[in-house]
PDB file of C-alpha atoms in Angstrom:
ATOM      1  CA  UNK A 229    -112.442  20.132 -45.874  1.00 57.00           C
ATOM      2  CA  UNK A 230    -114.706  21.584 -48.527  1.00 71.00           C
ATOM      3  CA  UNK A 231    -114.452  24.550 -50.725  1.00 86.00           C
ATOM      4  CA  UNK A 232    -114.596  27.851 -48.702  1.00 89.00           C
ATOM      5  CA  UNK A 233    -117.606  30.031 -49.057  1.00 91.00           C
ATOM      6  CA  UNK A 234    -117.380  33.651 -48.104  1.00 91.00           C
ATOM      7  CA  UNK A 235    -119.939  34.722 -45.570  1.00 91.00           C
ATOM      8  CA  UNK A 236    -120.916  38.155 -44.617  1.00 92.00           C
ATOM      9  CA  UNK A 237    -119.483  38.111 -40.940  1.00 91.00           C
ATOM     10  CA  UNK A 238    -116.151  37.930 -42.518  1.00 92.00           C
ATOM     11  CA  UNK A 239    -116.537  41.433 -43.999  1.00 94.00           C
ATOM     12  CA  UNK A 240    -114.462  44.090 -42.245  1.00 94.00           C
ATOM     13  CA  UNK A 241    -116.274  46.969 -43.944  1.00 91.00           C
ATOM     14  CA  UNK A 242    -112.819  48.133 -45.188  1.00 91.00           C
ATOM     15  CA  UNK A 243    -113.274  47.514 -48.922  1.00 90.00           C
ATOM     16  CA  UNK A 244    -109.657  46.924 -49.960  1.00 90.00           C
ATOM     17  CA  UNK A 245    -109.235  44.446 -47.242  1.00 93.00           C
ATOM     18  CA  UNK A 246    -112.345  42.576 -47.834  1.00 93.00           C
ATOM     19  CA  UNK A 247    -111.362  42.311 -51.642  1.00 93.00           C
ATOM     20  CA  UNK A 248    -107.835  40.853 -50.675  1.00 92.00           C
ATOM     21  CA  UNK A 249    -109.353  38.397 -48.213  1.00 94.00           C
ATOM     22  CA  UNK A 250    -111.806  37.209 -50.872  1.00 94.00           C
ATOM     23  CA  UNK A 251    -108.922  36.700 -53.179  1.00 92.00           C
ATOM     24  CA  UNK A 252    -106.919  34.586 -50.548  1.00 91.00           C
ATOM     25  CA  UNK A 253    -110.256  32.528 -50.180  1.00 93.00           C
ATOM     26  CA  UNK A 254    -110.049  32.055 -54.017  1.00 93.00           C
ATOM     27  CA  UNK A 255    -106.431  30.964 -53.997  1.00 89.00           C
ATOM     28  CA  UNK A 256    -107.324  28.460 -51.181  1.00 91.00           C
ATOM     29  CA  UNK A 257    -110.047  27.218 -53.141  1.00 93.00           C
ATOM     30  CA  UNK A 258    -107.722  26.607 -56.189  1.00 92.00           C
ATOM     31  CA  UNK A 259    -105.644  24.677 -53.808  1.00 90.00           C
ATOM     32  CA  UNK A 260    -108.564  22.570 -52.641  1.00 91.00           C
ATOM     33  CA  UNK A 261    -109.236  21.667 -56.186  1.00 91.00           C
ATOM     34  CA  UNK A 262    -105.582  20.543 -56.924  1.00 89.00           C
ATOM     35  CA  UNK A 263    -104.651  19.006 -53.739  1.00 82.00           C
ATOM     36  CA  UNK A 264    -104.995  15.420 -54.985  1.00 80.00           C
ATOM     37  CA  UNK A 265    -103.753  16.334 -58.519  1.00 83.00           C
ATOM     38  CA  UNK A 266    -100.730  14.378 -59.876  1.00 87.00           C
ATOM     39  CA  UNK A 267     -99.515  17.783 -61.407  1.00 89.00           C
ATOM     40  CA  UNK A 268     -97.094  18.924 -58.918  1.00 90.00           C
ATOM     41  CA  UNK A 269     -96.116  21.783 -61.203  1.00 91.00           C
ATOM     42  CA  UNK A 270     -99.530  23.155 -61.169  1.00 91.00           C
ATOM     43  CA  UNK A 271     -99.866  22.724 -57.432  1.00 90.00           C
ATOM     44  CA  UNK A 272     -96.614  24.138 -56.720  1.00 90.00           C
ATOM     45  CA  UNK A 273     -97.766  27.415 -58.783  1.00 91.00           C
ATOM     46  CA  UNK A 274    -100.774  27.778 -56.768  1.00 89.00           C
ATOM     47  CA  UNK A 275     -98.976  27.274 -53.531  1.00 88.00           C
ATOM     48  CA  UNK A 276     -96.363  29.924 -54.450  1.00 89.00           C
ATOM     49  CA  UNK A 277     -99.019  32.322 -55.734  1.00 90.00           C
ATOM     50  CA  UNK A 278    -101.034  31.907 -52.372  1.00 88.00           C
ATOM     51  CA  UNK A 279     -98.023  32.318 -50.310  1.00 87.00           C
ATOM     52  CA  UNK A 280     -96.933  35.472 -52.265  1.00 88.00           C
ATOM     53  CA  UNK A 281    -100.348  37.080 -52.423  1.00 88.00           C
ATOM     54  CA  UNK A 282    -100.857  36.415 -48.641  1.00 89.00           C
ATOM     55  CA  UNK A 283     -97.484  37.970 -47.791  1.00 90.00           C
ATOM     56  CA  UNK A 284     -98.352  41.183 -49.734  1.00 90.00           C
ATOM     57  CA  UNK A 285    -101.643  41.320 -48.218  1.00 92.00           C
ATOM     58  CA  UNK A 286     -99.893  41.246 -44.865  1.00 93.00           C
ATOM     59  CA  UNK A 287     -97.583  44.082 -45.830  1.00 93.00           C
ATOM     60  CA  UNK A 288    -100.543  46.101 -46.908  1.00 93.00           C
ATOM     61  CA  UNK A 289    -102.614  45.462 -43.989  1.00 94.00           C
ATOM     62  CA  UNK A 290     -99.645  46.114 -41.465  1.00 95.00           C
ATOM     63  CA  UNK A 291     -98.934  49.470 -43.276  1.00 93.00           C
ATOM     64  CA  UNK A 292    -102.676  50.403 -42.951  1.00 93.00           C
ATOM     65  CA  UNK A 293    -102.479  49.446 -39.178  1.00 94.00           C
ATOM     66  CA  UNK A 294     -99.371  51.588 -38.643  1.00 94.00           C
ATOM     67  CA  UNK A 295    -100.866  54.596 -40.553  1.00 93.00           C
ATOM     68  CA  UNK A 296    -103.979  54.401 -38.284  1.00 93.00           C
ATOM     69  CA  UNK A 297    -102.108  54.208 -35.080  1.00 93.00           C
ATOM     70  CA  UNK A 298    -103.638  50.951 -34.201  1.00 93.00           C
ATOM     71  CA  UNK A 299    -102.556  50.004 -30.727  1.00 94.00           C
ATOM     72  CA  UNK A 300    -101.794  46.369 -31.216  1.00 95.00           C
ATOM     73  CA  UNK A 301    -100.049  46.648 -34.628  1.00 95.00           C
ATOM     74  CA  UNK A 302     -96.738  45.022 -33.379  1.00 96.00           C
ATOM     75  CA  UNK A 303     -98.882  42.040 -31.854  1.00 95.00           C
ATOM     76  CA  UNK A 304    -100.715  41.522 -35.321  1.00 95.00           C
ATOM     77  CA  UNK A 305     -97.396  41.774 -37.160  1.00 95.00           C
ATOM     78  CA  UNK A 306     -96.137  38.975 -34.956  1.00 95.00           C
ATOM     79  CA  UNK A 307     -99.229  36.784 -35.771  1.00 94.00           C
ATOM     80  CA  UNK A 308     -98.536  37.322 -39.408  1.00 94.00           C
ATOM     81  CA  UNK A 309     -94.941  36.444 -38.824  1.00 94.00           C
ATOM     82  CA  UNK A 310     -95.664  33.147 -37.049  1.00 93.00           C
ATOM     83  CA  UNK A 311     -98.200  32.178 -39.816  1.00 91.00           C
ATOM     84  CA  UNK A 312     -95.796  33.108 -42.462  1.00 91.00           C
ATOM     85  CA  UNK A 313     -93.055  30.926 -41.037  1.00 91.00           C
ATOM     86  CA  UNK A 314     -95.418  28.041 -40.711  1.00 91.00           C
ATOM     87  CA  UNK A 315     -96.613  28.366 -44.421  1.00 90.00           C
ATOM     88  CA  UNK A 316     -92.928  28.789 -45.649  1.00 90.00           C
ATOM     89  CA  UNK A 317     -91.997  25.495 -43.700  1.00 92.00           C
ATOM     90  CA  UNK A 318     -94.838  23.706 -45.565  1.00 90.00           C
ATOM     91  CA  UNK A 319     -93.820  25.178 -48.886  1.00 91.00           C
ATOM     92  CA  UNK A 320     -90.228  23.914 -48.127  1.00 93.00           C
ATOM     93  CA  UNK A 321     -91.573  20.495 -47.378  1.00 94.00           C
ATOM     94  CA  UNK A 322     -93.487  20.381 -50.604  1.00 92.00           C
ATOM     95  CA  UNK A 323     -90.454  21.534 -52.550  1.00 92.00           C
ATOM     96  CA  UNK A 324     -88.647  18.540 -51.058  1.00 95.00           C
ATOM     97  CA  UNK A 325     -91.127  16.163 -52.448  1.00 93.00           C
ATOM     98  CA  UNK A 326     -93.639  15.906 -49.405  1.00 93.00           C
ATOM     99  CA  UNK A 327     -97.197  15.853 -50.033  1.00 90.00           C
ATOM    100  CA  UNK A 328     -98.455  18.597 -47.858  1.00 90.00           C
ATOM    101  CA  UNK A 329    -101.370  19.958 -50.057  1.00 89.00           C
ATOM    102  CA  UNK A 330    -104.195  18.620 -47.788  1.00 89.00           C
ATOM    103  CA  UNK A 331    -102.459  19.717 -44.688  1.00 91.00           C
ATOM    104  CA  UNK A 332    -101.758  23.181 -46.119  1.00 89.00           C
ATOM    105  CA  UNK A 333    -105.311  23.548 -47.452  1.00 90.00           C
ATOM    106  CA  UNK A 334    -106.758  22.689 -44.081  1.00 91.00           C
ATOM    107  CA  UNK A 335    -104.220  25.049 -42.117  1.00 91.00           C
ATOM    108  CA  UNK A 336    -104.946  27.952 -44.467  1.00 90.00           C
ATOM    109  CA  UNK A 337    -108.832  27.472 -44.360  1.00 90.00           C
ATOM    110  CA  UNK A 338    -108.978  27.346 -40.643  1.00 91.00           C
ATOM    111  CA  UNK A 339    -106.319  29.996 -39.866  1.00 91.00           C
ATOM    112  CA  UNK A 340    -107.783  32.704 -42.402  1.00 91.00           C
ATOM    113  CA  UNK A 341    -111.294  32.644 -41.149  1.00 91.00           C
ATOM    114  CA  UNK A 342    -110.267  32.506 -37.442  1.00 92.00           C
ATOM    115  CA  UNK A 343    -107.685  35.284 -38.058  1.00 92.00           C
ATOM    116  CA  UNK A 344    -110.296  37.572 -39.867  1.00 93.00           C
ATOM    117  CA  UNK A 345    -112.920  37.268 -37.250  1.00 93.00           C
ATOM    118  CA  UNK A 346    -110.698  37.299 -34.227  1.00 91.00           C
ATOM    119  CA  UNK A 347    -107.812  39.616 -35.090  1.00 94.00           C
ATOM    120  CA  UNK A 348    -108.696  41.500 -38.279  1.00 95.00           C
ATOM    121  CA  UNK A 349    -112.065  42.711 -36.719  1.00 93.00           C
ATOM    122  CA  UNK A 350    -110.322  44.221 -33.811  1.00 93.00           C
ATOM    123  CA  UNK A 351    -108.597  46.958 -35.920  1.00 94.00           C
ATOM    124  CA  UNK A 352    -111.527  48.008 -37.863  1.00 94.00           C
ATOM    125  CA  UNK A 353    -112.701  50.821 -35.687  1.00 93.00           C
ATOM    126  CA  UNK A 354    -109.176  52.319 -35.544  1.00 93.00           C
ATOM    127  CA  UNK A 355    -108.643  52.078 -39.340  1.00 93.00           C
ATOM    128  CA  UNK A 356    -112.181  53.515 -40.097  1.00 91.00           C
ATOM    129  CA  UNK A 357    -111.547  56.413 -37.707  1.00 90.00           C
ATOM    130  CA  UNK A 358    -108.231  57.132 -39.333  1.00 90.00           C
ATOM    131  CA  UNK A 359    -109.763  57.003 -42.855  1.00 87.00           C
ATOM    132  CA  UNK A 360    -112.553  59.269 -41.871  1.00 85.00           C
ATOM    133  CA  UNK A 361    -110.128  61.718 -40.199  1.00 86.00           C
ATOM    134  CA  UNK A 362    -107.922  61.745 -43.330  1.00 86.00           C
ATOM    135  CA  UNK A 363    -110.593  61.638 -45.859  1.00 78.00           C
ATOM    136  CA  UNK A 364    -109.488  58.169 -47.074  1.00 69.00           C
ATOM    137  CA  UNK A 365    -112.683  56.564 -46.021  1.00 60.00           C
ATOM    138  CA  UNK A 366    -115.650  55.630 -48.082  1.00 58.00           C
ATOM    139  CA  UNK A 367    -118.099  58.450 -48.969  1.00 62.00           C
ATOM    140  CA  UNK A 368    -120.613  56.408 -46.774  1.00 62.00           C
ATOM    141  CA  UNK A 369    -118.305  56.588 -43.853  1.00 55.00           C
ATOM    142  CA  UNK A 370    -117.586  60.367 -44.249  1.00 54.00           C
ATOM    143  CA  UNK A 371    -121.333  61.133 -44.599  1.00 60.00           C
ATOM    144  CA  UNK A 372    -122.196  59.112 -41.486  1.00 56.00           C
ATOM    145  CA  UNK A 373    -119.473  60.840 -39.459  1.00 53.00           C
ATOM    146  CA  UNK A 374    -120.810  64.250 -40.790  1.00 55.00           C
ATOM    147  CA  UNK A 375    -124.302  63.248 -39.619  1.00 61.00           C
ATOM    148  CA  UNK A 376    -123.190  62.213 -36.263  1.00 57.00           C
ATOM    149  CA  UNK A 377    -121.316  65.511 -35.587  1.00 57.00           C
ATOM    150  CA  UNK A 378    -124.420  67.382 -36.851  1.00 60.00           C
ATOM    151  CA  UNK A 379    -126.748  65.592 -34.725  1.00 58.00           C
ATOM    152  CA  UNK A 380    -124.474  66.275 -31.609  1.00 59.00           C
ATOM    153  CA  UNK A 381    -124.297  69.742 -32.292  1.00 58.00           C
ATOM    154  CA  UNK A 382    -128.121  70.044 -32.668  1.00 62.00           C
ATOM    155  CA  UNK A 383    -128.636  68.420 -29.512  1.00 63.00           C
ATOM    156  CA  UNK A 384    -126.103  70.629 -27.723  1.00 57.00           C
ATOM    157  CA  UNK A 385    -127.683  73.710 -28.882  1.00 53.00           C
ATOM    158  CA  UNK A 386    -131.225  72.763 -28.686  1.00 58.00           C
ATOM    159  CA  UNK A 387    -131.084  72.159 -25.054  1.00 52.00           C
ATOM    160  CA  UNK A 388    -130.035  75.765 -24.413  1.00 51.00           C
ATOM    161  CA  UNK A 389    -132.173  78.705 -24.627  1.00 52.00           C
ATOM    162  CA  UNK A 390    -131.561  81.772 -26.736  1.00 50.00           C
ATOM    163  CA  UNK A 391    -129.336  83.641 -24.269  1.00 50.00           C
ATOM    164  CA  UNK A 392    -127.358  80.643 -23.404  1.00 52.00           C
ATOM    165  CA  UNK A 393    -126.663  80.027 -27.175  1.00 49.00           C
ATOM    166  CA  UNK A 394    -125.931  83.826 -27.681  1.00 53.00           C
ATOM    167  CA  UNK A 395    -123.488  84.082 -24.600  1.00 54.00           C
ATOM    168  CA  UNK A 396    -122.583  80.417 -24.021  1.00 53.00           C
TER     169      UNK A 396
END
């Protein structure tokens, strides 16, 4: 499997999540560079950093889902737990002397892009709605919501005549 390239359809539109996902891709690419290296210490460091950062990303993401009231947070957490367990098992095998670098790189590469496209994209609407409601969204999101509300109000009141608006 080749070096991973970030493509636009992976963006969730949630800035911090997209930054974290790109960083995970960078870690996976570092693993790709070292997968055939005789330097097990460097490889061990990259594997540990990748696992640690991915786990911290999961914690951040899960907290965000809980805060937003996303209906499938528990299921999303379960997917993360299963993935973490698989990666942990590979890390243990590596520490026992087994060469798992290529297998780990392939698994991480396939899983990450699939997970972003199939699971992460499902929570985007819930999180963005929460961010807009709490003022935690981007200025662009807040402005878009404001424009939508104003448009609906204008439509509502333009359809009615003067007396309907006055007494309605």
